[in-house]
PDB file of C-alpha atoms in Angstrom:
ATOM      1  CA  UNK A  26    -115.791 -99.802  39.229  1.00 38.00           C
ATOM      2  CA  UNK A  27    -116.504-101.941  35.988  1.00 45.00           C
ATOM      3  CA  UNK A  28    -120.577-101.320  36.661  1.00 54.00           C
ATOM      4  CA  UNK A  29    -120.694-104.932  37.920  1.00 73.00           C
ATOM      5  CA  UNK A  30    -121.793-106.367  41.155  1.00 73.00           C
ATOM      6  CA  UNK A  31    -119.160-106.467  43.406  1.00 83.00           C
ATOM      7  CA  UNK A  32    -118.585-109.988  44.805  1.00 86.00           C
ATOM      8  CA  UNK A  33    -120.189-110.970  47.944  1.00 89.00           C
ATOM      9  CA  UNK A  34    -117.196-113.225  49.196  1.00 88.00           C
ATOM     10  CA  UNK A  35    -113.760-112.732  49.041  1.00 84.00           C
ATOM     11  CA  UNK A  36    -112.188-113.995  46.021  1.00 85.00           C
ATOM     12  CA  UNK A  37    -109.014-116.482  46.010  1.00 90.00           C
ATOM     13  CA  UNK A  38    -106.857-114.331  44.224  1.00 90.00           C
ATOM     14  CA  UNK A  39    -103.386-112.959  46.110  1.00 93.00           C
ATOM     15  CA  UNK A  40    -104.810-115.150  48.840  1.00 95.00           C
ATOM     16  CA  UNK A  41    -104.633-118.414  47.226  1.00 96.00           C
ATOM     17  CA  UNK A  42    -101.782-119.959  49.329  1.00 97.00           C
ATOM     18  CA  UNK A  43    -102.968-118.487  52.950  1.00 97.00           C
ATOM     19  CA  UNK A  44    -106.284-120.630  51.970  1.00 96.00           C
ATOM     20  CA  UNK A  45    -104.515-123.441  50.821  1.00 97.00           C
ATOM     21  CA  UNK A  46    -102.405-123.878  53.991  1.00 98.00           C
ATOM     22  CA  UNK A  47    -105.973-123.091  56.415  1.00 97.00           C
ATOM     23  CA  UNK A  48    -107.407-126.136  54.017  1.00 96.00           C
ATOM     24  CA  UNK A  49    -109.884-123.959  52.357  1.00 95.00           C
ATOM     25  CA  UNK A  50    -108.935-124.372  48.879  1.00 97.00           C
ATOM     26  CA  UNK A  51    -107.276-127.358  47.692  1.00 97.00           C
ATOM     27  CA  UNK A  52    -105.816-126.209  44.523  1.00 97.00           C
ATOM     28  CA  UNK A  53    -104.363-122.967  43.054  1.00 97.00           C
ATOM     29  CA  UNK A  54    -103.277-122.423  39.464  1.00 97.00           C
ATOM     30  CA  UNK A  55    -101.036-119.356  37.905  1.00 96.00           C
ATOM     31  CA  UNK A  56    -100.047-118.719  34.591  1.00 94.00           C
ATOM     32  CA  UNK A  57     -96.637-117.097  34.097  1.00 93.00           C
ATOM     33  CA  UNK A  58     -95.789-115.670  30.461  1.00 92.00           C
ATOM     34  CA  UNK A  59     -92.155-115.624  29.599  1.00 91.00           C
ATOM     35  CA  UNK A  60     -91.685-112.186  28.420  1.00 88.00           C
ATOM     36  CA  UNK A  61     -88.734-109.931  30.060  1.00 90.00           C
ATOM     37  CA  UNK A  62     -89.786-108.580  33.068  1.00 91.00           C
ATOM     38  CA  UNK A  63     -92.373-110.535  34.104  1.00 90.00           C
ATOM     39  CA  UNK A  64     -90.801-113.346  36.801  1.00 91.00           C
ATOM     40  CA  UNK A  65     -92.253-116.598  37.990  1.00 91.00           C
ATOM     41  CA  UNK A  66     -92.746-115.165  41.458  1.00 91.00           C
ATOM     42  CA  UNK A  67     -94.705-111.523  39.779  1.00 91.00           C
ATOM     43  CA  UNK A  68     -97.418-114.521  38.234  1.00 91.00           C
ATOM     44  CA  UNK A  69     -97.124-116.177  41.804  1.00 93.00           C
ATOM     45  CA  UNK A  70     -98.258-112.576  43.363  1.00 93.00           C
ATOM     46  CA  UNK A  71     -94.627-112.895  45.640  1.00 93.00           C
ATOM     47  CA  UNK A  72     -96.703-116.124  47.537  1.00 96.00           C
ATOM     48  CA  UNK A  73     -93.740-118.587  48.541  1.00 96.00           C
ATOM     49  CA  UNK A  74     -95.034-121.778  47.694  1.00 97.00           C
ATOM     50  CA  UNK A  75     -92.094-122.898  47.041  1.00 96.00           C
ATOM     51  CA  UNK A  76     -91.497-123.638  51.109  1.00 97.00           C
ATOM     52  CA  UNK A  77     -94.303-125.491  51.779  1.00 98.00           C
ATOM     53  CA  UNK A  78     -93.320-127.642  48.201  1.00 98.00           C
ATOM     54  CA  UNK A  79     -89.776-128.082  49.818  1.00 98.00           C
ATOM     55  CA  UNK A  80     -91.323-129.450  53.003  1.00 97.00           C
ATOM     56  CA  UNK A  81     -94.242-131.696  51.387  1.00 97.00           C
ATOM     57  CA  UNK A  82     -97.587-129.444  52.427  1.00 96.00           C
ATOM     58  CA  UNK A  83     -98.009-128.564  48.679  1.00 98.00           C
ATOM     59  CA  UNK A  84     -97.114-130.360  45.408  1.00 98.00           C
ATOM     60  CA  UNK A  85     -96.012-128.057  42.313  1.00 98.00           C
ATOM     61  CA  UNK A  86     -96.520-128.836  38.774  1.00 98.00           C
ATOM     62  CA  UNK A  87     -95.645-127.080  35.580  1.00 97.00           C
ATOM     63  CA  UNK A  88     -97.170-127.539  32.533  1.00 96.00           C
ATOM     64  CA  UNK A  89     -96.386-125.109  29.382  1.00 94.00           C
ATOM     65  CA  UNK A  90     -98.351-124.097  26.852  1.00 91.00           C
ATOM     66  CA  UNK A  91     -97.767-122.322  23.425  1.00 89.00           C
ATOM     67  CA  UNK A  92    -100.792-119.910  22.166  1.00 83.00           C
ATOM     68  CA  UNK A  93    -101.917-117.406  19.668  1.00 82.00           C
ATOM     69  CA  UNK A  94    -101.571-113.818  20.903  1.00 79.00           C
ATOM     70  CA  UNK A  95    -103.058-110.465  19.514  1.00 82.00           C
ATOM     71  CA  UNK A  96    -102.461-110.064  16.235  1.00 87.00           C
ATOM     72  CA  UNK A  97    -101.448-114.050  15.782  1.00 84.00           C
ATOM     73  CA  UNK A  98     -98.259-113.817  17.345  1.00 88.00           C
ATOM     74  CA  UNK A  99     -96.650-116.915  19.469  1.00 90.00           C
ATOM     75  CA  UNK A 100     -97.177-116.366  23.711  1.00 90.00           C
ATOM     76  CA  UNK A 101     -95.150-118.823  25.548  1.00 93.00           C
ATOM     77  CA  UNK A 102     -97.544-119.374  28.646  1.00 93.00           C
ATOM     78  CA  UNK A 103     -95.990-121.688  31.710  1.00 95.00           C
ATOM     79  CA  UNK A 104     -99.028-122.677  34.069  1.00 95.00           C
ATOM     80  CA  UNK A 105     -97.744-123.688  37.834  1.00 97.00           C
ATOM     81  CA  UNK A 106    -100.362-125.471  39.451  1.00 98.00           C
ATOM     82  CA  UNK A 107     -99.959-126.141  43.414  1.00 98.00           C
ATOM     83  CA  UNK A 108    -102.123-129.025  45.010  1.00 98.00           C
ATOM     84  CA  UNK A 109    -102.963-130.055  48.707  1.00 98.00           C
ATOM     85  CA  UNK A 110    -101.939-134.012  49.660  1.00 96.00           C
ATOM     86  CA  UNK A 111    -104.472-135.968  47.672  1.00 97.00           C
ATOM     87  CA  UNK A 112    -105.301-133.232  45.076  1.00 98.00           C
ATOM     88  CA  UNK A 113    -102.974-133.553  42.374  1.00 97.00           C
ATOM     89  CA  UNK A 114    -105.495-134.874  40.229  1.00 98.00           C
ATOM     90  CA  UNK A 115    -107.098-131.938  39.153  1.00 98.00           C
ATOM     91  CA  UNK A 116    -104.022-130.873  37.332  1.00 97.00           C
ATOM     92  CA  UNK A 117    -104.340-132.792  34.534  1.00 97.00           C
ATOM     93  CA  UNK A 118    -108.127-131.667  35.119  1.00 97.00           C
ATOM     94  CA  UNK A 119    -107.382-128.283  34.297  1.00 97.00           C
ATOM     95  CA  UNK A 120    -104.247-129.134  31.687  1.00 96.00           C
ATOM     96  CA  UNK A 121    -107.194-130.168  29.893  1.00 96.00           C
ATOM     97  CA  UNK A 122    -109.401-126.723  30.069  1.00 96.00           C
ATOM     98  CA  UNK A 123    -106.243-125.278  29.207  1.00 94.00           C
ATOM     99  CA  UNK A 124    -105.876-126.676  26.110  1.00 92.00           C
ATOM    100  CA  UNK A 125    -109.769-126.444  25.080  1.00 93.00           C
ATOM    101  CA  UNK A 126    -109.480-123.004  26.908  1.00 90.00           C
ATOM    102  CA  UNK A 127    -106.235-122.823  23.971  1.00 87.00           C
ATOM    103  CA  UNK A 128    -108.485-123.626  21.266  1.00 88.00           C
ATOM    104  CA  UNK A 129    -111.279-121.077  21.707  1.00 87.00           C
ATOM    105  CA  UNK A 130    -113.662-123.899  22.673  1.00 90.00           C
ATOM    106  CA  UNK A 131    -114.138-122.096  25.567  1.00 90.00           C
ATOM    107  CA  UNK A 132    -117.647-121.755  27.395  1.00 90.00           C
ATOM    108  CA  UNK A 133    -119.607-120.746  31.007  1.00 92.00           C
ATOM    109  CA  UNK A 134    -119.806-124.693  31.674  1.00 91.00           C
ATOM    110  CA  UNK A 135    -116.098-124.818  31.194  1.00 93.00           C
ATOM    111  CA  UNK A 136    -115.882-121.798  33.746  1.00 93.00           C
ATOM    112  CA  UNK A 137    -117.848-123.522  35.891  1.00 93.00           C
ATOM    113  CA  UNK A 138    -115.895-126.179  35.934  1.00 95.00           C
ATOM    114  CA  UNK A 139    -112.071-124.739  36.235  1.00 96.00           C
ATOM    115  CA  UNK A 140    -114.528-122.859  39.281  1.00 95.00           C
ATOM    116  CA  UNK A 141    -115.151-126.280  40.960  1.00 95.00           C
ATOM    117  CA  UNK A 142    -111.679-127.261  40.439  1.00 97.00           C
ATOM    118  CA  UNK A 143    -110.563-124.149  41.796  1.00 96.00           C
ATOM    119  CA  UNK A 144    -112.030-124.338  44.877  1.00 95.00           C
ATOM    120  CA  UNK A 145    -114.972-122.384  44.411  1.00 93.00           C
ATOM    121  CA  UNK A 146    -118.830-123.145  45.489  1.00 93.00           C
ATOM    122  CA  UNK A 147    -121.381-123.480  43.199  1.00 90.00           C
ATOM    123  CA  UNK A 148    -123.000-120.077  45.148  1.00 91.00           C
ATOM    124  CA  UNK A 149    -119.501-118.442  44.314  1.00 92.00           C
ATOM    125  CA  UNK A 150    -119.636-119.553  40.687  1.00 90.00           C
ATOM    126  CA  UNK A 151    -123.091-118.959  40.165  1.00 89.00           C
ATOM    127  CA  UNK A 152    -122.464-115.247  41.168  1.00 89.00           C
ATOM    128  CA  UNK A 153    -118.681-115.038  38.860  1.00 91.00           C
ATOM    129  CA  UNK A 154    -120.526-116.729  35.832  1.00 91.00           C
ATOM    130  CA  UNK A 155    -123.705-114.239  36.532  1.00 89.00           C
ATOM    131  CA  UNK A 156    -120.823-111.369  35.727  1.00 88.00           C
ATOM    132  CA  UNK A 157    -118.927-112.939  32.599  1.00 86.00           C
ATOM    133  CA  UNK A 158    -122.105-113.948  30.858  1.00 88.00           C
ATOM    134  CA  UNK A 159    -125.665-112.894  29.665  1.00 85.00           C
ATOM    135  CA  UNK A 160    -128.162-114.862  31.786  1.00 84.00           C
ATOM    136  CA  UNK A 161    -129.361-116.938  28.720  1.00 82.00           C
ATOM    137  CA  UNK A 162    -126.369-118.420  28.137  1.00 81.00           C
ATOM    138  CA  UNK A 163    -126.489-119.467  32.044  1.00 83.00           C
ATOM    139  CA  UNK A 164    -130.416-120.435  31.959  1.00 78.00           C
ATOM    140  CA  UNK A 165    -130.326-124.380  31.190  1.00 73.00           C
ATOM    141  CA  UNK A 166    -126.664-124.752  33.509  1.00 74.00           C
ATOM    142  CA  UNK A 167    -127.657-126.848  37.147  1.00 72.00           C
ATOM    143  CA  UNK A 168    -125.433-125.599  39.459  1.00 64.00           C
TER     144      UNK A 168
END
């Protein structure tokens, strides 16, 4: 163990399209670098989404991003995002995050929000954000 407090609910990841389908989480995002070796479905966790996007129960989206890697060298990141009828929105939501996320603007009330658009409750992000940050960097955010 890392020393931190485990999480009192399950997280979303490797479960994210068994939630999706049970209407529990209305949006699921995975990022997939394009290096040898490492397939689409690996970043996917082997979840077939791509079913339920043939029949209509999920939408899929790709958007791919170019970033600066150890050292300053060029990562080729795709990011598939999968959305529930009606939530397609918060793709361009969190294209945006990606890109601040891209630019080292990144911050806990960012987290909080790709959290929210995630799925996540306020409780759940409260208690992720409480593990990623020191608490005075968390003191003036209103969950």
């Amino acid at each position: 163990m890392n020393g931190k407090k485990p999480y009192p609910y399950p997280p979303h990841t490797n479960r994210e399209l068994e939630m999706m389908l049970a209407g529990a989480k209305p949006f699921a995002m995975f990022a997939h670098e394009r290096v040898d070796g490492f397939e689409k479905s690996d970043a996917l966790a082997n979840q077939d989404f791509a079913t339920h996007v043939a029949n209509g129960t999920l939408s899929e989206h790709l958007r791919a991003f170019e970033a600066k890697g150890p050292g300053g060298t060029r990562l080729n990141i795709d990011y598939y995002f999968y959305a529930r009828e009606g939530e397609a929105w918060r793709v361009e939501a969190f294209s945006l995050l990606l890109e601040l996320l891209h630019r080292d603007a990144w911050c806990p009330q960012l987290e909080w929000l790709s959290g929210k658009l995630l799925g996540y409750t306020d409780e759940q992000n409260r208690h992720h954000l409480s593990r990623t940050y020191p608490s005075d960097q968390l003191d003036h955010i209103n969950f």
